[in-house]
Coordinates of C-alpha atoms in Angstrom, one line a residue:
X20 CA 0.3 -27.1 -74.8
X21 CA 1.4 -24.7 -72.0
X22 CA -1.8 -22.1 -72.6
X23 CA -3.8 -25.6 -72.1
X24 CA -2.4 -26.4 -69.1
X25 CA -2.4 -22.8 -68.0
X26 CA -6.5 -23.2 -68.7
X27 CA -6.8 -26.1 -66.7
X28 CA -4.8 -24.7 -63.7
X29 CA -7.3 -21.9 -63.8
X30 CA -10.1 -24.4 -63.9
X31 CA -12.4 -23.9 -60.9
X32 CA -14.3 -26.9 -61.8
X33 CA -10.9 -28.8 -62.7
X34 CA -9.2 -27.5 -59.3
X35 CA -12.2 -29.0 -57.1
X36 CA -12.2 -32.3 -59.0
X37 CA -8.1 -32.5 -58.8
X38 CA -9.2 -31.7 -54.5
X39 CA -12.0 -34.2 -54.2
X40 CA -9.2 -36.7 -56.2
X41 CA -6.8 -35.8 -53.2
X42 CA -9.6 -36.2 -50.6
X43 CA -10.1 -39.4 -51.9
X44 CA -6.8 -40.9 -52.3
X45 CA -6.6 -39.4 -48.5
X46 CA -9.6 -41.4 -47.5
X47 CA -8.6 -44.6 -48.9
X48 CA -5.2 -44.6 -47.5
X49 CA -6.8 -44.0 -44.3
X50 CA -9.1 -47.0 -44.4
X51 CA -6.4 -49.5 -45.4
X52 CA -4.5 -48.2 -42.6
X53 CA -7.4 -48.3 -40.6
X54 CA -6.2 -50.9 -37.8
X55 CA -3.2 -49.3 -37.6
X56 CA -4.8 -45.8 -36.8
X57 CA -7.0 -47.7 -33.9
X58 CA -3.5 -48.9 -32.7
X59 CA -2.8 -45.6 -32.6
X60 CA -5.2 -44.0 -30.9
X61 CA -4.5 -45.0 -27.0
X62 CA -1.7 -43.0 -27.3
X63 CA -3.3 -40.2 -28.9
X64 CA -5.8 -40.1 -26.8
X65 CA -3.4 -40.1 -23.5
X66 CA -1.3 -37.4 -25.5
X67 CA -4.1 -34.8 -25.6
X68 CA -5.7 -35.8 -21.9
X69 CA -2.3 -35.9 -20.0
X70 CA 0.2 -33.3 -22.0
X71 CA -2.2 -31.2 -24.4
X72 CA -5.1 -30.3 -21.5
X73 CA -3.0 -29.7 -19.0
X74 CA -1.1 -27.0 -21.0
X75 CA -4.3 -24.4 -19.9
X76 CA -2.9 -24.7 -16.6
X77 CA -0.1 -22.9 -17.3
X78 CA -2.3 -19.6 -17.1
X79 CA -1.6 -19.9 -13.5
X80 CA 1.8 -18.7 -14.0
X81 CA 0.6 -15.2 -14.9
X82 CA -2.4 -15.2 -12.2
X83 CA -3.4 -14.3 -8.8
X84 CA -5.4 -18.0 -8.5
X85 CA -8.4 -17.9 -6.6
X86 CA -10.2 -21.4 -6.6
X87 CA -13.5 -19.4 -6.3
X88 CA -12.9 -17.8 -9.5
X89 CA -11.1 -20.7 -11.1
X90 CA -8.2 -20.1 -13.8
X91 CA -9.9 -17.3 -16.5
X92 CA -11.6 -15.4 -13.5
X93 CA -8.9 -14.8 -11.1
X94 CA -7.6 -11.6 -12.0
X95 CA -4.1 -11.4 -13.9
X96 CA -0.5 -10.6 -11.8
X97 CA 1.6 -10.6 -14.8
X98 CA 5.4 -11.9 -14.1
X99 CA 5.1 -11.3 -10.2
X100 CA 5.7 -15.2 -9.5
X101 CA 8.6 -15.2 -11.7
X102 CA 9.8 -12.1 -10.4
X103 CA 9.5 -13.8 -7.0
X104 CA 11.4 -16.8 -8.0
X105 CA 14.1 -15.2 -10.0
X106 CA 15.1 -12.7 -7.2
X107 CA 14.7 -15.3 -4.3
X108 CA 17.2 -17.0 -2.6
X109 CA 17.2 -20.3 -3.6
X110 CA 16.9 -19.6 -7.5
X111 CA 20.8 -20.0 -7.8
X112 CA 21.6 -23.4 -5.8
X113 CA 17.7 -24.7 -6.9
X114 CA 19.3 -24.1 -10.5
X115 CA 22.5 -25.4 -10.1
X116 CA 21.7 -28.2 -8.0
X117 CA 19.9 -29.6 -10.9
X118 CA 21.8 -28.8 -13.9
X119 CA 24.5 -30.1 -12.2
X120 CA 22.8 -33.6 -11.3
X121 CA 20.9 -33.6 -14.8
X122 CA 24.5 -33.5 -16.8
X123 CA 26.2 -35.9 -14.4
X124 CA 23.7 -38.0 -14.9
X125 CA 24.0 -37.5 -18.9
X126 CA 27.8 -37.5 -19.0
X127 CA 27.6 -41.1 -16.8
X128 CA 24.5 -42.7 -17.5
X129 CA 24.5 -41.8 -21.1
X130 CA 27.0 -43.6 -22.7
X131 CA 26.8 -46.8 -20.4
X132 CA 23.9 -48.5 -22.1
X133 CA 25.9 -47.8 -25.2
X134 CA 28.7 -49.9 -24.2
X135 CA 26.6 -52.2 -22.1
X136 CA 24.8 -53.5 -25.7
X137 CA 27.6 -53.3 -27.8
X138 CA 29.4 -55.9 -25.4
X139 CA 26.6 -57.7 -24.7
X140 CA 25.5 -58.0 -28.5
X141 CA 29.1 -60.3 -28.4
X142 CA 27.6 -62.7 -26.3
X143 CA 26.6 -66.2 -26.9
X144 CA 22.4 -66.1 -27.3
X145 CA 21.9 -68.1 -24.1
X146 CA 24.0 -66.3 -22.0
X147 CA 23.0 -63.3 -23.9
X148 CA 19.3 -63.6 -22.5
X149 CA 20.1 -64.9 -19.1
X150 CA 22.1 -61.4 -18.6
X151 CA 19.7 -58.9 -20.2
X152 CA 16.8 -60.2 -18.1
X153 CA 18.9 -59.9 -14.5
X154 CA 19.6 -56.4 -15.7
X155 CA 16.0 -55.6 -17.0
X156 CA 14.9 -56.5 -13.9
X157 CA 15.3 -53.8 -12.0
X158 CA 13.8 -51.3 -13.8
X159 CA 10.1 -52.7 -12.7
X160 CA 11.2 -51.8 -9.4
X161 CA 9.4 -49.3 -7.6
X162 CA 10.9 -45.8 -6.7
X163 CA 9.5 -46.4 -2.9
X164 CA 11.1 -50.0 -2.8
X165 CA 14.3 -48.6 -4.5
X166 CA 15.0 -46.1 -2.2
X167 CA 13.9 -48.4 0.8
X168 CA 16.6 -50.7 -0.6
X169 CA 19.2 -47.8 -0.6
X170 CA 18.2 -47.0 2.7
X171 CA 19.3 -50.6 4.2
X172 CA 22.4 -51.1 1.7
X173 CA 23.7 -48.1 2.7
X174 CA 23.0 -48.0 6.7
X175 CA 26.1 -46.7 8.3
X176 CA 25.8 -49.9 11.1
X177 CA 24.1 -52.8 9.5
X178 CA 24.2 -51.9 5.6
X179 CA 26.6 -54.7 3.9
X180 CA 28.3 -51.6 1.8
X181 CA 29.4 -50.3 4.8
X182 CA 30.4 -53.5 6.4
X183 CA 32.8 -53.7 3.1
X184 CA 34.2 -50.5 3.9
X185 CA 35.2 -50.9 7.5
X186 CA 36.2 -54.2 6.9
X187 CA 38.9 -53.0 4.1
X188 CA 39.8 -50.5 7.2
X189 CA 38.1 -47.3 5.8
X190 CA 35.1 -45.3 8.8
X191 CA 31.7 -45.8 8.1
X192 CA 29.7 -43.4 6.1
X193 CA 25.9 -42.1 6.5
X194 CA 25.3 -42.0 2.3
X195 CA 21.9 -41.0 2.4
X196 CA 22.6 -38.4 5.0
X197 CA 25.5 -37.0 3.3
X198 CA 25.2 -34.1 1.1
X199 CA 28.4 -34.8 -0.7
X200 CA 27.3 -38.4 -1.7
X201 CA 23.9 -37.6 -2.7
X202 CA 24.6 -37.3 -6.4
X203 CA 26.9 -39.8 -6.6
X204 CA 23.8 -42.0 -4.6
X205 CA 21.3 -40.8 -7.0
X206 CA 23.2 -41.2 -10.4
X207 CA 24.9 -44.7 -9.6
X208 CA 21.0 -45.9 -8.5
X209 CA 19.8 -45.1 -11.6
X210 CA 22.3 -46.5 -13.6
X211 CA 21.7 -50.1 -12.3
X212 CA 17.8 -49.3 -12.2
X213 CA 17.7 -48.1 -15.5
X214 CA 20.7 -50.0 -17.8
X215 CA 19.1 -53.1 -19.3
X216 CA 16.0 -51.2 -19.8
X217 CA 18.1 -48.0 -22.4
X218 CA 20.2 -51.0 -23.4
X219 CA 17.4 -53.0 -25.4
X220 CA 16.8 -49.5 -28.3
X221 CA 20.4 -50.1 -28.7
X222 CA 19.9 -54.1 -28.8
X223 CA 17.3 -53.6 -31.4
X224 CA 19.4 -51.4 -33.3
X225 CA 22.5 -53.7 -33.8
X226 CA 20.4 -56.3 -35.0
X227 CA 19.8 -54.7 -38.3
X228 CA 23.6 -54.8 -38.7
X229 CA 24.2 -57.0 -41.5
X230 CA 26.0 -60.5 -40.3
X231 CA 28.3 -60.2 -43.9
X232 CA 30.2 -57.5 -42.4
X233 CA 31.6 -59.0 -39.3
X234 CA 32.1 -61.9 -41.6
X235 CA 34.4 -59.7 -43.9
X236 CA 36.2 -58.0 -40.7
X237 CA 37.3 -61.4 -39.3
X238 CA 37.9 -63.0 -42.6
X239 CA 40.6 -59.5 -42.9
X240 CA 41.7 -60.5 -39.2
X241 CA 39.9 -57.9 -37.2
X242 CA 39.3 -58.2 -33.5
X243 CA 35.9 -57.8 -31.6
X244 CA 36.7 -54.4 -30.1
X245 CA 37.6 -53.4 -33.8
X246 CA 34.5 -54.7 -35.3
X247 CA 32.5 -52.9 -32.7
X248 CA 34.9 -49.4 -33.1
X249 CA 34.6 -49.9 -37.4
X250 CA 31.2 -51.6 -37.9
X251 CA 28.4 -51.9 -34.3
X252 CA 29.1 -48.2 -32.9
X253 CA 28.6 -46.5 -36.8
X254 CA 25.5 -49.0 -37.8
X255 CA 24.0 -47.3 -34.2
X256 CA 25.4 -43.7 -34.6
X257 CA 21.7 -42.5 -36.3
X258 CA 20.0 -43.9 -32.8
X259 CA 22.4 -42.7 -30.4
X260 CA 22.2 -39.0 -31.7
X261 CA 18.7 -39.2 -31.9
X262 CA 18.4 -40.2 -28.3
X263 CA 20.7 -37.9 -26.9
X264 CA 18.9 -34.9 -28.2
X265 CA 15.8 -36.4 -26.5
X266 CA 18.1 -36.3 -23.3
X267 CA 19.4 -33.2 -23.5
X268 CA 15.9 -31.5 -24.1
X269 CA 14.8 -33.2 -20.5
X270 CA 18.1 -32.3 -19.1
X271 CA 16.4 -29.7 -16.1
X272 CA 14.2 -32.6 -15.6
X273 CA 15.3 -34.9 -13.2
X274 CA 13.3 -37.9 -11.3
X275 CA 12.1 -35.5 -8.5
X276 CA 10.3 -38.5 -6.8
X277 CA 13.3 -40.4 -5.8
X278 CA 15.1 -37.1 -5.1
X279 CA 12.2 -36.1 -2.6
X280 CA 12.0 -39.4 -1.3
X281 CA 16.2 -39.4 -0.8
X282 CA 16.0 -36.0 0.8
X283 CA 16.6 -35.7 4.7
X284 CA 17.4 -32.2 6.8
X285 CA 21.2 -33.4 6.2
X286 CA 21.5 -33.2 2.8
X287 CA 19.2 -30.4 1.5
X288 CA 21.5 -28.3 0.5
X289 CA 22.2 -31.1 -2.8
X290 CA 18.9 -32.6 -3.2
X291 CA 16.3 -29.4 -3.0
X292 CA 15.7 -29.5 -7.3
X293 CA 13.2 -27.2 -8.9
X294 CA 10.7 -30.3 -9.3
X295 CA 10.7 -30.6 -5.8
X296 CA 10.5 -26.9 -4.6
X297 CA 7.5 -26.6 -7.2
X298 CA 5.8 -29.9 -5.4
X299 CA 6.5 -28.0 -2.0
X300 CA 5.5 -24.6 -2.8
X301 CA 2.8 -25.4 -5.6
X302 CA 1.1 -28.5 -3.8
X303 CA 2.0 -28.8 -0.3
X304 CA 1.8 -24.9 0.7
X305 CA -1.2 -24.2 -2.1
X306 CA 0.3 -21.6 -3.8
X307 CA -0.5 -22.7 -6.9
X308 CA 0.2 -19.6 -9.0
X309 CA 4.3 -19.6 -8.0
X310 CA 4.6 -23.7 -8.5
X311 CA 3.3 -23.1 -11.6
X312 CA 5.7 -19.9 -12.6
X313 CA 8.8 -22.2 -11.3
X314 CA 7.2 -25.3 -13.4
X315 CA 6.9 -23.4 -16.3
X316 CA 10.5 -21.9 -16.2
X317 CA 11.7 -25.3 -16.2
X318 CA 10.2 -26.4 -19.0
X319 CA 11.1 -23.5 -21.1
X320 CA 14.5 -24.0 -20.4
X321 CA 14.5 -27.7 -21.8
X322 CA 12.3 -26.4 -24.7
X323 CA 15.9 -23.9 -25.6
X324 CA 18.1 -26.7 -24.7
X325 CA 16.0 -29.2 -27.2
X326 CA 16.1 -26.3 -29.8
X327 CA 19.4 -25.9 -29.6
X328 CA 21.1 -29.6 -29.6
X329 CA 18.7 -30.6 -32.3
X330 CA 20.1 -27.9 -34.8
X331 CA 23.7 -28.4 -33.5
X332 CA 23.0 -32.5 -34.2
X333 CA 21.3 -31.4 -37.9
X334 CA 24.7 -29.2 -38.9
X335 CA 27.5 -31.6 -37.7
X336 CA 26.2 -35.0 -38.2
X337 CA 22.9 -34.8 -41.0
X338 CA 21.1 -36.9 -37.5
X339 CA 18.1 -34.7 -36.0
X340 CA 14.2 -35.0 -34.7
X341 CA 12.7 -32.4 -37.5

């Protein structure tokens, strides 16, 4: 039996039918799937235009750019830009101004959709709707409207914040002017822009929790916090883990539009990021090459960062991306 199945495996003719049997089987799963692939392939198709194509860009990095010559034909310059960057002197606060506002953002704004759908999953359905659209609301608001908003909430004369303030006896504060309060500006912003939006993942996660669970915690007496501690936070662990790595690999990527469009003369030294020196330097003064270098040295430095949480997440917890 095993020198008959040794002939077969050695079978040219029987190794090209067991392929064309693969090919096949390949070909018909893809045709009963076949709407599913079509649903698929806007996003496949915006994947390759918007994130795949624009990876030949990054040759600018290692180029003296000439539009004239165009990307290939302008003559190479090796790790000048980078050397420029590295050895400049904004590399340090650029850096730390936005690893600092990226984890502040992830220690705060991380964990507050988490809470904000375990408790709201305790709600009555009615009231339960009524409060996830006022706080999905916001997210459809512009970045320009947003920080137009901030702009008249916060105005140190007319702004009702600081009306609050004086009239608990405290001085009026310029917030968007401030360096000091620019993070705390940016991050507490984008909590309440962005809260019912992360919360509904975490929504859709709870309600595969089986309703015979909480029915055996309160038949044994337990409390709501304690059903949500012993049976919510565990059925949503998987999700949580999954999404944090996904926030930790963008962690040196903040949302440099609302930082540019928050930054004033007063509070540079805070809100100049690396997004927004690359959209200076690469866009507004044409220097293509170095906005590229500085663009690309971001990136790679969430590409380690990715790399790294997802094997600590795949050792501790069994929970990864691959």
């Amino acid at each position: 039996m095993s020198s008959s199945n040794a002939r077969f495996n050695h079978d040219p003719h029987w190794q090209l039918e067991k392929k064309k049997t693969n090919f096949q089987t390949a070909r018909e799963s893809f045709w009963k799937s076949r709407q599913l692939y079509l649903l698929l392939l806007p996003a496949l198709i915006y994947l390759i235009v918007f994130q795949y194509i624009p990876m030949y860009g990054a040759f600018l990095a290692f180029k003296d750019f000439d539009p004239s010559l165009g990307i290939l034909g302008s003559p190479w310059a090796g790790m000048k830009y980078f050397e420029m960057f590295f050895g400049g002197p904004n590399f340090g606060s650029l850096l730390s101004n936005t690893l600092l506002l990226s984890m502040y953002s992830l220690l705060i704004g991380f964990p507050i959709p988490i809470i904000f759908a375990l408790f709201l999953n305790q709600l009555r359905p009615g009231v339960k709707r009524f409060v996830q659209t006022v706080t999905y609301a916001p997210f459809f608001i512009s970045m320009v409207v947003l920080v137009s908003m901030l702009g008249i909430f916060l105005q140190p004369e007319t702004g009702f914040i600081n009306n609050i303030i004086v009239a608990l006896g405290g001085d009026q504060i310029n917030f968007m002017a401030s360096a000091e309060w620019f993070r705390t500006v940016f991050i507490t912003s984008g909590i309440w822009q962005t809260m019912g939006f992360n919360a509904i993942i975490y929504l859709a996660a709870l309600s595969s929790v089986s309703p015979e669970l909480h029915e055996s915690a309160i038949v044994d007496g337990a409390s709501k916090l304690r059903r949500i501690w012993h049976i919510d936070l565990p059925s949503i662990l998987p999700t949580i883990i999954i999404l944090l790595i996904l926030a930790v690999g963008n962690l040196a990527t903040v949302d440099w539009q609302k930082a540019l469009l928050m930054q004033q003369g007063m509070n540079l030294s805070t809100s100049e990021l690396i997004q927004t020196y690359v959209y200076k330097a690469g866009v507004i003064n044409s220097n293509f090459s170095f906005g590229t270098a500085v663009g690309l040295f971001n990136s790679v430095i969430n590409f380690v960062l990715l790399i790294a949480v997802n094997f600590i997440a795949r050792k501790t917890s069994g929970n990864s991306l691959w």
